[in-house]
Amino acid sequence: MADMVINRQVVPDVWQRVSEVSLPLPTGQWIYLLSEWQELAERPQSPSGLWIETSQDPEVLVPHLEEVQLIAVHFPIFTDGRGHSLGHWLRKRAKFSGELRAVGDVFRDSVHELERCGFNAFVPRNGETAANLLCGLGIFSDAYQASVDRSEPLFRRRLINSSGI
Amino acid sequence: MYQYDDIDQKLVEERVARFRDQTERYLAGELSEDDFRPFRLQNGLYIQRHAPMLRVAIPYGVLSSEQLRRLAHIARTYDRGTGHFSTRQNIQYNWVTLKQVPDILAELAEVQMHATQTSGNCVRNTTTDHFAGVAADERLDPRITCELIRQWSTGHPEFAFLPRKFKIAVNGAQRDRAATGVHDIGLQVVQDEQQGLGYQVLVGGGLGRTPMVAEIVRDFLPARHLLTYLDAILRVYNRYGRRDNKYKARIKILVKAMTIERFRREVEAEWELDRDGPATLVDEEVTRIAARFKLPSYQLLTADLPESVVQMLGKDGDFSHWYHQNLHPHKVAGYTSVVISLKASGVAPGDASAAQMDAVAELAERYGFGEIRVSHEQNLVLPDIRVSDLPALYEHLQGLGLATPNIGLLTNMIACPGGDFCSLANARSLPLAQAIQERFVDAERVRDIGPLDLNISGCMNSCGHHHVGGIGILGVDKHGQEFYQVTLGGSQAPARIGKVIGPSLKADEVPVALEAILELYREIRLHAQESFVETVERVGIEPFRDVVYVPHQVVVNG
Ligand code: SF4
């Protein structure tokens, strides 16, 4: 099992993609494409995840969000900012509270913004290490905007500080 | 200027640290060119024709004298002693080395400046009226709005990788000096009788390959909803804007494809979800920001023209031209704003030497309140000058070669760096600007031609804003040769795109053509007050086409 980062810890990745093995699935934790998930005769007993591309409309996931523990967003290239809005949407609009992982073109310099958009898990791309991903996190002590990681913008915190509370 | 608090300062320093680390890894071969590129762009660094070019933000065009001195110091230490003021209230250094850029950014951070998001596919430096806060025709000081947007957009994690660049302009005056109609988002400050202060929100304007005038997405947005509404617009754009073709990736194309009605519905639906949420502005924050702008303590003066000025006007013709051309009415009696033209003949438009920058900083301290503005017309402004100080100030400026009395006139032309510096250029713009300056050395004639914006871009990226020039010139490439396309009748406010007059011309034909156009204008204008653009509007471009393309004057080359 390769290493990845979850909640700023380096851990082994215990998940596998259904598309990468031949059926029937051995026991384990599997990530399904939406089409694979919809074809299942019954929901698996073990924890399951769904895979989505940045180009997909996240609303297709809505009927299934309660059924899965993980959503993997695939970045074909790290500058595909749709994935950032997708993270925001899943957390803030759909209130998804399971593991939200970024896969694909994920490396040290791309994780900071993603974490602020609600991603808590990062699978390093080929050639990148999980330990190196950690160097890209926590590089700013504060931020101006409200986002998934901070629901209030800086100016609200400034007000509290200046009023001495 | 807005003065940073500890958090602002820390954030800008942390940003420098991040970029220093990235640059070091890039130079050590640990970060690939493709991975590094978006980050270097978001920190202002382009790879240009000769050397990397660094674009430093001058947030909404406001500088302190200390900051201008630092810009001079950077020009001297890291460049060849010159800075180029751009059409977007930025300054560009054309000869920096990549290795030194983190040091330059650190030097900037020391004086509360940065190059954050001055290029790349993100929200860029917000621009506004260069007379913000001092103009007599102002409804509301737009600088506070601009600073709110600066903070909101700086490092916004969701909008770090948009389909394309994104430019916001704010106007708070009666006359729109911020060109809000040709920006991705334009904000017009409005006062509503019932709902108080707010904005008219325009969206989808822009120049470039497909010039478009912005449409109104919301007629009135109460001021407190500014940030949540911007979030909503950007989110719709980030999600649906095209990413498959960079020429179709700007928000204007999305608005056009969706229609403004559908775009509006999407934005409003998105906004509804965050409306009145935590990012809704509160009065205390607006007051806090306003208080961090050090406002000048003006003296109580009369509006009467001081005797010394009256005398100078009577006896010194040059002073008198400068007085009538380069000043702008101030909201406080006895004060005026002085525009310093960076368009002297023989100098690339917008270029200033380190010595000139230092000298202007000095003058801003001696005669003003230590503040300088940068205009999108590539000039500098001393915003708060006592009218009684004008004769003395004029003398200093003259000594520095900075008293060219041409603001608003043909020779105050805007030109992008073009083919001499920019690797995207089809044609050079600076030698052409120079040739036009030379053709129109007769200041009397230039004054007689009257108000006219002449804008030159070296390629379709339109950094010289040629579409909105009364006369616009665009560099085009024909079989590897430089040609220029001429447009007439464009205007910034109200935003209007100029019309192409005919086949493009060779470099040496352009000044001749301009002369023919402007001589015709002088002949056919109804009266001295009818401006060039008004005449073009009245008669159309055909009569002008006819004088340019008469066979014996210009040989048409395609
Ligand atoms: S208009 Fe073209 S040539 Fe001029 S600066 Fe912009 S990109 Fe370069």
XYZ file of C-alpha atoms and ligand atoms in Angstrom:
731
model
C 0.000 0.000 0.000
C 1.312 3.366 -1.004
C 1.410 6.264 1.428
C -0.880 9.229 1.264
C -1.956 12.120 3.487
C -5.167 12.163 5.495
C -5.854 14.978 7.937
C -2.222 16.038 7.729
C -0.945 12.560 8.676
C 1.023 10.232 6.435
C -0.926 6.970 6.329
C -1.136 3.965 4.030
C -3.859 4.183 1.400
C -6.306 1.360 2.172
C -8.613 2.085 -0.768
C -8.603 0.541 -4.223
C -10.357 1.392 -7.457
C -12.899 -1.068 -8.769
C -11.899 -0.255 -12.338
C -8.406 -1.552 -11.685
C -9.294 -5.171 -10.785
C -11.363 -7.898 -12.352
C -14.575 -8.989 -10.734
C -15.626 -10.466 -8.392
C -14.202 -8.003 -5.900
C -12.253 -9.399 -3.009
C -13.197 -7.910 0.337
C -11.771 -4.471 0.982
C -12.582 -0.795 0.591
C -13.452 0.054 -2.967
C -13.863 3.272 -4.931
C -16.497 3.074 -7.666
C -17.226 5.130 -10.723
C -20.789 6.364 -10.549
C -21.768 3.968 -13.355
C -20.229 1.023 -11.511
C -22.032 2.018 -8.331
C -25.374 2.282 -10.083
C -24.949 -1.191 -11.571
C -24.451 -2.909 -8.228
C -27.251 -5.313 -7.323
C -26.900 -4.436 -3.674
C -24.867 -2.007 -1.613
C -21.629 -3.535 -0.265
C -21.174 -4.165 3.464
C -17.730 -2.608 3.621
C -17.102 1.159 3.377
C -17.332 2.436 -0.196
C -16.253 5.469 -2.137
C -17.222 7.282 -5.342
C -14.950 8.696 -8.019
C -15.728 11.940 -9.856
C -13.946 13.904 -12.535
C -13.527 17.682 -12.253
C -15.541 17.997 -15.450
C -18.592 16.272 -13.967
C -21.576 18.004 -12.470
C -21.381 17.160 -8.754
C -25.150 17.053 -8.479
C -25.125 13.551 -9.941
C -23.708 12.411 -6.606
C -26.546 13.740 -4.499
C -28.637 10.531 -4.276
C -25.586 8.576 -3.142
C -23.833 10.862 -0.695
C -25.318 9.110 2.320
C -24.285 5.723 1.020
C -20.548 6.361 0.774
C -17.714 7.200 3.144
C -15.397 8.722 0.577
C -15.396 10.846 -2.546
C -12.325 10.983 -4.743
C -12.051 13.998 -7.077
C -9.750 13.357 -9.993
C -7.595 16.269 -11.180
C -6.306 15.632 -14.710
C -4.122 18.703 -14.138
C -3.655 20.653 -10.933
C -4.742 23.923 -12.514
C -8.245 22.587 -13.149
C -9.980 24.941 -10.742
C -13.352 23.282 -11.229
C -12.178 20.742 -8.675
C -11.768 23.508 -6.125
C -15.345 24.662 -6.575
C -16.408 21.030 -6.507
C -14.778 20.615 -3.079
C -16.564 23.710 -1.863
C -19.842 22.419 -3.239
C -19.535 18.988 -1.650
C -18.710 20.394 1.773
C -20.797 23.542 1.914
C -23.773 22.785 -0.267
C -24.089 19.008 -0.064
C -22.727 18.898 3.501
C -20.642 15.838 2.724
C -18.680 14.952 5.866
C -16.780 11.834 4.797
C -13.283 11.682 3.374
C -12.777 14.061 0.449
C -9.655 13.108 -1.395
C -7.788 14.692 -4.267
C -6.272 12.265 -6.748
C -4.480 12.752 -10.044
C -2.081 15.668 -10.503
C -1.544 16.196 -6.782
C 1.809 17.440 -5.470
C 3.356 19.591 -2.788
C 2.480 22.912 -4.411
C -1.122 22.093 -5.216
C -2.465 20.928 -1.862
C -2.720 24.189 0.076
C -5.613 25.617 -1.924
C -7.313 22.219 -2.046
C -7.240 21.824 1.691
C -8.859 25.212 2.070
C -11.604 24.067 -0.303
C -12.512 21.133 1.909
C -10.187 18.327 0.791
C -8.765 16.420 3.746
C -7.029 13.573 1.888
C -4.354 13.690 -0.801
C -2.907 10.936 -2.915
C 0.473 12.005 -4.292
C 0.992 11.676 -8.040
C 3.712 9.440 -9.417
C 7.106 10.691 -8.364
C 5.725 12.672 -5.417
C 5.821 11.495 -1.810
C 3.258 11.814 0.950
C 5.889 13.306 3.229
C 6.545 16.011 0.655
C 2.831 16.810 0.422
C 2.887 17.668 4.109
C 5.439 20.427 3.376
C 2.821 22.110 1.201
C 0.216 22.288 3.958
C -0.069 24.872 6.707
C 2.129 27.367 4.881
C -0.069 30.364 5.742
C -0.938 31.395 9.282
C -4.199 33.067 8.278
C -6.394 33.860 5.293
C -8.605 36.724 4.244
C -11.574 34.850 2.844
C -14.234 32.639 4.250
C -13.749 29.174 2.775
C -14.429 25.609 3.768
C -11.603 25.521 6.304
C -12.582 28.845 7.855
C -16.247 29.634 7.722
C -15.668 33.264 8.698
C -13.579 35.775 6.779
C -10.643 37.447 8.504
C -12.563 40.659 9.109
C -14.925 38.905 11.526
C -11.975 37.652 13.566
C -10.374 41.094 13.439
C -13.533 42.585 14.909
C -13.533 40.134 17.770
C -9.875 40.840 18.485
C -10.265 44.576 18.366
C -13.248 44.532 20.697
C -11.152 42.592 23.180
C -13.378 39.524 23.403
C -2.658 54.269 1.047
C -4.117 51.486 3.134
C -1.698 50.694 5.959
C -1.211 47.033 6.721
C -1.830 45.628 10.151
C 0.239 42.729 11.530
C -1.874 40.113 9.796
C -1.667 41.790 6.374
C 2.084 42.039 6.819
C 2.459 38.419 7.872
C 0.395 37.161 4.941
C 2.468 39.022 2.388
C 5.683 37.741 3.997
C 4.419 34.175 4.002
C 3.645 34.546 0.352
C 7.205 35.663 -0.362
C 8.488 32.652 1.598
C 6.327 30.285 -0.430
C 7.553 31.723 -3.712
C 11.179 31.743 -2.563
C 10.883 28.065 -1.746
C 9.269 27.336 -5.126
C 11.895 29.325 -7.023
C 14.736 27.555 -5.233
C 13.251 24.152 -6.009
C 12.710 25.172 -9.627
C 16.306 26.342 -9.969
C 17.488 23.123 -8.307
C 15.535 21.123 -10.867
C 13.054 19.754 -8.306
C 10.056 21.582 -9.723
C 9.325 21.278 -13.429
C 8.727 24.243 -15.731
C 5.068 23.230 -16.162
C 4.487 22.956 -12.431
C 6.329 26.171 -11.643
C 4.710 28.311 -14.357
C 1.317 28.995 -12.736
C 2.998 29.953 -9.466
C 5.553 32.238 -11.026
C 2.778 33.938 -13.018
C 0.694 34.397 -9.881
C 3.698 36.163 -8.418
C 4.015 38.500 -11.362
C 6.782 36.838 -13.306
C 6.572 36.415 -17.072
C 9.257 34.989 -19.283
C 9.768 37.668 -21.881
C 11.745 38.226 -25.015
C 15.036 39.204 -23.383
C 14.696 38.369 -19.723
C 11.979 37.597 -17.214
C 9.596 40.500 -16.687
C 8.274 41.218 -13.212
C 4.928 42.950 -12.868
C 4.429 44.595 -9.505
C 0.960 45.575 -8.315
C 0.187 49.115 -7.367
C -3.122 48.319 -5.703
C -5.758 50.552 -7.276
C -3.015 52.941 -8.294
C -2.141 54.370 -4.877
C 1.486 54.787 -3.769
C 3.203 56.456 -0.858
C 6.413 58.365 -1.472
C 8.275 55.657 0.440
C 6.840 53.007 -1.862
C 7.726 54.968 -4.995
C 11.291 55.302 -3.685
C 11.379 51.561 -3.222
C 10.231 51.067 -6.806
C 13.072 53.363 -7.880
C 15.516 51.398 -5.765
C 14.369 48.158 -7.381
C 14.756 49.668 -10.843
C 18.286 50.686 -9.970
C 19.359 47.530 -8.167
C 17.665 44.757 -10.074
C 16.860 46.294 -13.457
C 18.547 48.770 -15.776
C 17.325 51.824 -13.959
C 13.845 52.109 -15.483
C 10.324 50.990 -14.670
C 7.430 50.801 -17.092
C 4.029 51.886 -15.760
C 1.431 49.714 -17.440
C -2.178 50.355 -18.414
C -3.422 48.394 -15.401
C -1.924 50.347 -12.528
C 1.076 48.046 -12.337
C 4.766 48.687 -12.832
C 6.837 46.335 -14.945
C 10.544 45.625 -14.790
C 11.879 44.211 -18.017
C 15.356 43.090 -17.028
C 15.138 41.177 -13.765
C 16.647 37.738 -13.186
C 14.550 34.898 -11.856
C 16.977 34.161 -9.059
C 16.565 37.653 -7.638
C 12.794 37.832 -7.819
C 12.224 36.462 -4.292
C 14.545 39.188 -2.986
C 12.639 41.822 -4.932
C 9.373 40.542 -3.503
C 10.880 40.685 -0.014
C 11.942 44.275 -0.611
C 8.424 45.080 -1.750
C 6.875 43.379 1.278
C 8.912 45.657 3.536
C 6.934 48.602 2.165
C 3.616 46.737 2.055
C 3.743 45.948 -1.635
C 3.667 42.787 -3.680
C 3.328 41.237 -7.127
C 0.502 38.973 -6.029
C -1.794 37.831 -8.825
C -0.554 40.380 -11.338
C -0.717 37.670 -13.960
C -1.987 34.121 -14.315
C -5.554 32.849 -14.475
C -6.743 34.453 -11.279
C -8.315 37.642 -9.978
C -5.884 40.410 -10.896
C -5.034 43.746 -9.324
C -8.277 45.735 -9.009
C -8.151 49.077 -10.778
C -9.958 52.334 -10.251
C -10.070 56.058 -10.957
C -6.633 57.608 -10.469
C -8.347 60.563 -8.806
C -10.070 58.317 -6.254
C -10.769 60.121 -3.014
C -9.910 63.561 -4.364
C -11.993 64.117 -7.503
C -14.569 66.865 -7.398
C -17.133 64.683 -9.201
C -16.864 61.726 -6.826
C -19.905 60.066 -5.264
C -17.969 57.688 -3.074
C -14.300 56.959 -2.503
C -13.764 53.680 -4.388
C -10.505 52.861 -2.596
C -12.285 51.178 0.295
C -14.189 48.926 -2.088
C -10.922 48.190 -3.876
C -9.143 47.247 -0.664
C -12.027 44.983 0.334
C -11.683 43.289 -3.039
C -7.903 43.122 -2.724
C -8.207 41.241 0.536
C -11.010 38.999 -0.682
C -9.153 38.070 -3.861
C -5.660 37.648 -2.388
C -5.010 33.936 -2.190
C -8.671 33.049 -2.645
C -8.313 29.255 -2.644
C -11.334 28.475 -4.768
C -10.442 30.915 -7.527
C -6.682 30.344 -7.774
C -7.081 28.505 -11.090
C -9.818 30.132 -13.118
C -10.361 29.376 -16.801
C -8.614 32.656 -17.592
C -7.487 35.954 -16.095
C -10.068 38.045 -14.293
C -10.089 41.822 -13.988
C -12.268 43.965 -11.774
C -12.616 47.742 -11.981
C -14.422 50.092 -9.621
C -15.690 53.595 -10.311
C -17.058 55.962 -7.689
C -17.263 59.170 -9.693
C -19.764 60.684 -12.080
C -17.412 60.238 -14.971
C -16.196 56.678 -15.354
C -12.414 56.963 -15.313
C -11.979 53.272 -14.542
C -13.335 51.892 -17.839
C -15.748 49.617 -15.957
C -17.502 48.715 -19.205
C -14.534 46.757 -20.520
C -13.680 44.651 -17.478
C -14.697 41.134 -16.445
C -16.551 42.782 -13.590
C -17.215 46.500 -13.417
C -18.623 48.087 -10.275
C -20.285 51.480 -10.380
C -20.943 52.993 -7.006
C -24.549 54.167 -6.764
C -26.617 55.743 -4.067
C -30.146 54.424 -3.809
C -32.666 56.590 -1.988
C -34.202 53.709 -0.084
C -31.428 51.142 0.130
C -28.454 53.417 0.628
C -25.088 52.791 -0.892
C -24.434 50.029 -3.350
C -23.139 49.010 -6.730
C -24.372 48.538 -10.206
C -22.656 45.328 -11.228
C -21.471 44.906 -14.818
C -20.116 41.673 -16.147
C -18.484 40.310 -19.275
C -16.739 43.325 -20.719
C -13.268 42.995 -22.130
C -10.898 43.744 -24.952
C -8.572 41.222 -26.543
C -9.493 39.139 -29.538
C -13.237 39.447 -28.995
C -13.894 42.912 -27.600
C -17.192 43.248 -25.775
C -18.938 45.873 -23.724
C -20.113 44.602 -20.330
C -23.759 43.971 -19.514
C -25.594 44.735 -16.306
C -25.957 41.633 -14.177
C -27.444 43.486 -11.203
C -28.755 46.990 -11.218
C -28.357 47.553 -7.512
C -26.361 45.506 -5.053
C -26.410 46.810 -1.482
C -22.801 47.466 -0.461
C -22.746 44.892 2.327
C -23.285 42.072 -0.168
C -20.211 42.900 -2.249
C -18.091 39.878 -1.363
C -20.806 37.228 -1.380
C -21.954 38.462 -4.770
C -18.428 38.395 -6.175
C -18.059 34.841 -4.837
C -21.242 33.870 -6.649
C -20.136 35.337 -9.998
C -16.697 33.756 -9.763
C -18.134 30.397 -8.765
C -20.448 30.285 -11.763
C -17.557 31.290 -13.999
C -15.130 28.821 -12.434
C -17.582 26.011 -12.891
C -18.896 26.728 -16.386
C -16.255 28.861 -18.095
C -14.574 27.138 -21.015
C -11.225 25.518 -20.369
C -10.709 23.835 -23.724
C -9.740 26.940 -25.681
C -7.951 29.864 -24.107
C -9.416 32.280 -26.629
C -12.903 31.364 -25.481
C -12.174 31.165 -21.786
C -12.921 34.687 -20.575
C -16.154 35.316 -18.703
C -17.443 37.480 -21.556
C -17.680 34.384 -23.754
C -19.577 32.508 -21.048
C -22.014 35.370 -20.549
C -22.576 35.589 -24.268
C -23.066 31.833 -24.637
C -25.418 31.596 -21.665
C -27.115 34.963 -22.345
C -27.074 37.548 -19.601
C -30.512 36.422 -18.387
C -29.459 32.848 -17.710
C -26.099 33.906 -16.331
C -27.920 36.229 -13.957
C -30.253 33.437 -12.811
C -27.299 31.164 -12.053
C -25.476 33.889 -10.143
C -28.534 34.912 -8.168
C -29.312 31.292 -7.254
C -25.748 30.756 -6.098
C -25.738 34.044 -4.223
C -28.985 33.188 -2.450
C -27.112 30.378 -0.661
C -24.493 32.689 0.869
C -26.475 35.882 1.073
C -26.372 37.332 4.605
C -23.774 34.666 5.478
C -20.519 35.337 7.356
C -18.854 37.098 4.409
C -21.543 39.792 4.466
C -19.795 43.051 5.245
C -20.322 44.842 8.502
C -20.003 48.589 9.075
C -17.151 48.110 11.535
C -14.971 46.518 8.861
C -15.666 49.288 6.377
C -14.830 51.838 9.069
C -11.688 49.926 10.018
C -10.417 49.938 6.449
C -11.306 53.581 5.930
C -9.368 54.471 9.076
C -6.268 52.700 7.759
C -6.097 55.095 4.840
C -4.108 58.023 6.128
C -6.326 60.870 4.993
C -4.649 64.213 4.306
C -5.247 67.090 6.687
C -6.184 69.779 4.221
C -5.835 73.435 5.019
C -8.798 75.724 4.852
C -8.161 77.679 1.659
C -10.237 79.871 -0.572
C -11.222 78.797 -4.039
C -9.885 82.065 -5.495
C -6.977 81.775 -7.843
C -3.823 83.029 -6.046
C -2.246 86.157 -7.475
C 1.030 84.349 -8.219
C -0.775 81.861 -10.433
C -2.730 84.592 -12.219
C 0.533 86.343 -12.999
C 2.216 83.204 -14.292
C -0.777 82.474 -16.476
C -0.498 85.958 -17.924
C 3.154 85.848 -18.784
C 4.223 82.225 -19.267
C 2.582 80.473 -22.178
C 4.089 77.072 -21.369
C 2.869 77.223 -17.801
C -0.521 78.234 -19.054
C -0.745 75.218 -21.396
C 0.317 72.889 -18.621
C -2.159 74.515 -16.244
C -5.037 73.989 -18.642
C -4.044 70.518 -19.715
C -2.571 68.662 -16.748
C -4.724 69.590 -13.752
C -7.849 67.911 -12.469
C -10.492 69.524 -10.215
C -10.140 68.638 -6.540
C -12.972 68.224 -4.061
C -11.264 70.546 -1.568
C -11.109 74.276 -2.280
C -7.647 75.627 -3.000
C -6.282 72.201 -4.012
C -5.867 70.491 -7.340
C -4.551 67.199 -8.708
C -1.575 67.399 -11.042
C -0.963 64.826 -13.735
C 2.692 64.189 -14.501
C 2.972 63.120 -18.110
C 5.245 60.148 -18.764
C 4.772 60.794 -22.480
C 7.511 63.198 -23.347
C 8.687 62.936 -26.920
C 11.553 60.451 -27.203
C 10.524 58.404 -24.168
C 8.583 55.147 -24.302
C 5.064 55.865 -22.980
C 4.874 54.986 -19.285
C 8.601 54.690 -18.727
C 10.112 56.436 -15.736
C 13.730 56.401 -14.650
C 14.746 55.672 -11.070
C 15.881 59.280 -10.741
C 12.499 60.553 -11.927
C 10.681 58.280 -9.487
C 12.817 59.515 -6.608
C 12.262 63.096 -7.661
C 8.486 62.648 -7.883
C 8.486 61.046 -4.423
C 10.344 64.073 -3.147
C 7.849 66.472 -4.769
C 4.936 64.507 -3.329
C 6.393 65.058 0.123
C 7.305 68.656 -0.393
C 4.082 69.835 -2.026
C 1.538 67.134 -1.237
C 0.896 64.649 1.518
C 3.450 62.111 0.355
C 1.062 60.336 -1.982
C 1.298 59.506 -5.680
C -1.191 57.889 -8.009
C -0.595 55.821 -11.087
C -3.103 56.153 -13.901
C -4.091 53.547 -16.448
C -3.038 56.120 -19.015
C 0.496 55.387 -17.817
C 1.015 58.679 -16.054
C 1.664 59.679 -12.461
C -0.566 61.943 -10.414
C 0.162 64.187 -7.461
C -3.329 64.135 -6.005
C -3.241 66.940 -3.428
C -1.419 70.048 -4.517
C -2.191 73.541 -3.243
C -3.036 75.744 -6.214
C -0.698 78.374 -4.786
C 2.199 75.908 -5.082
C 1.665 75.315 -8.781
C 4.272 77.763 -10.106
C 6.996 76.288 -7.890
C 5.976 72.716 -8.621
C 5.878 73.437 -12.329
C 9.425 74.700 -12.245
C 10.634 71.495 -10.592
C 8.762 69.301 -13.038
C 10.146 71.207 -15.965
C 13.669 70.661 -14.694
C 12.955 66.939 -14.540
C 11.489 66.741 -18.020
C 8.128 65.887 -16.483
C 6.063 68.912 -17.404
C 4.874 67.856 -20.857
C 1.501 69.586 -21.181
C -0.333 66.889 -23.110
C -2.794 65.140 -20.795
C -5.905 64.167 -22.717
C -4.254 64.984 -26.038
C -3.018 62.874 -28.909
C 0.580 62.788 -27.698
C -0.509 61.390 -24.318
C -0.749 58.110 -26.163
C -0.991 54.737 -24.466
C 1.318 52.034 -25.778
C 2.099 48.539 -24.566
C 5.758 47.432 -24.496
C 5.197 45.623 -27.821
C 7.751 43.735 -29.846
C 10.777 45.328 -28.228
C 10.051 43.520 -24.980
C 7.033 41.291 -25.230
C 7.397 37.831 -26.722
C 3.722 37.706 -27.713
C 3.893 40.788 -29.912
C 3.118 40.833 -33.625
C 4.693 44.205 -34.043
C 6.644 46.819 -32.190
C 4.663 49.611 -30.604
C 7.354 51.856 -29.158
C 9.064 52.927 -32.411
C 5.620 53.623 -33.849
C 4.687 55.725 -30.821
C 7.947 57.563 -31.333
C 7.273 58.173 -35.023
C 3.819 59.544 -34.215
C 5.273 61.800 -31.509
C 7.700 63.127 -34.109
C 5.009 63.691 -36.698
C 2.993 65.662 -34.186
C 5.715 67.766 -32.552
C 3.735 70.919 -33.248
C 2.100 71.338 -29.848
C -0.183 74.049 -31.186
C -1.683 71.653 -33.703
C -2.017 68.900 -31.099
C -3.900 71.287 -28.838
C -6.121 72.319 -31.698
C -6.984 68.673 -32.386
C -8.100 68.586 -28.773
C -9.135 65.676 -26.557
C -8.162 62.376 -28.117
C -7.075 58.986 -26.796
C -4.559 57.257 -29.016
C -3.944 53.662 -27.946
C -1.397 51.240 -29.372
C -1.260 47.470 -28.756
C 1.409 45.201 -30.175
C -0.996 42.277 -30.551
C -4.556 41.095 -30.000
C -3.985 40.767 -26.265
C -4.759 44.475 -26.314
C -2.634 45.588 -23.372
C -2.637 49.042 -24.972
C -6.478 49.027 -24.984
C -6.592 50.015 -28.643
C -10.283 49.082 -28.954
C -11.319 51.958 -26.703
C -9.009 54.572 -28.196
C -10.554 57.384 -30.241
C -7.810 56.180 -32.531
C -6.635 52.640 -31.887
C -3.633 50.961 -33.468
C -3.093 47.232 -33.381
C 0.039 45.390 -34.450
C -0.682 42.499 -36.807
C 1.608 40.021 -38.408
C 1.428 39.437 -42.149
C 3.785 36.855 -43.532
C 6.322 37.704 -40.865
C 6.086 41.439 -41.448
C 4.831 44.123 -39.099
C 1.563 45.767 -40.046
C -0.848 47.975 -38.165
C -4.615 48.038 -38.152
C -6.278 51.345 -37.382
C -9.624 51.702 -35.590
C -11.602 54.883 -35.060
C -14.286 56.040 -32.660
C -13.601 53.864 -29.621
C -14.219 55.230 -26.173
C -13.727 54.200 -22.574
C -16.705 55.885 -21.055
C -19.274 55.237 -22.287
C -17.538 52.012 -23.312
C -17.497 51.721 -27.079
C -15.372 49.587 -29.375
C -13.669 51.368 -32.271
C -14.296 50.387 -35.897
C -11.600 49.123 -38.227
C -10.984 51.677 -40.916
C -9.599 49.359 -43.600
C -6.679 47.126 -44.561
C -3.692 47.327 -42.248
C -0.815 49.674 -42.903
C 2.950 49.530 -42.812
C 4.707 51.238 -39.924
C 5.800 54.263 -41.942
C 2.314 54.704 -43.380
C 0.654 55.031 -39.993
C 1.790 58.545 -39.028
C 0.860 59.762 -42.523
C -2.567 58.174 -42.215
C -3.124 59.711 -38.785
C -2.241 63.077 -40.162
C -4.715 62.695 -43.005
C -7.435 61.575 -40.590
C -6.855 64.413 -38.188
C -6.569 67.076 -40.877
C -9.913 65.922 -42.223
C -11.348 66.107 -38.737
C -10.142 69.670 -38.341
C -11.809 70.553 -41.618
C -15.167 68.930 -41.023
C -15.806 69.353 -37.315
C -18.874 71.476 -36.711
C -17.135 73.698 -34.218
C -14.004 73.719 -32.081
C -15.808 71.922 -29.268
C -16.838 68.905 -31.331
C -14.275 66.290 -30.345
C -12.723 63.831 -32.734
C -14.803 60.965 -31.419
C -17.988 63.015 -31.725
C -17.155 63.821 -35.309
C -16.525 60.156 -36.092
C -19.831 59.339 -34.500
C -21.613 61.938 -36.580
C -20.093 61.217 -39.984
C -19.038 57.573 -39.646
C -15.649 56.190 -40.587
C -16.101 56.303 -44.377
C -14.854 59.858 -44.988
C -11.757 58.986 -42.953
C -11.270 55.768 -44.850
C -11.379 57.731 -48.082
C -8.553 60.039 -47.082
C -6.368 57.209 -45.846
C -6.773 54.956 -48.839
C -6.578 57.436 -51.694
C -4.094 55.775 -54.018
C -1.490 58.504 -54.202
C -1.159 58.802 -50.436
C -0.803 55.296 -49.167
C -0.031 52.157 -51.032
C -2.306 49.534 -49.581
C -0.534 46.362 -48.649
C -3.284 43.897 -48.185
S -0.643 43.821 -26.384
Fe 0.498 42.031 -27.049
S 2.484 42.886 -27.557
Fe 1.518 44.387 -26.285
S 2.212 43.890 -24.217
Fe 0.228 42.893 -24.547
S 0.774 40.851 -25.171
Fe 2.613 42.092 -25.464
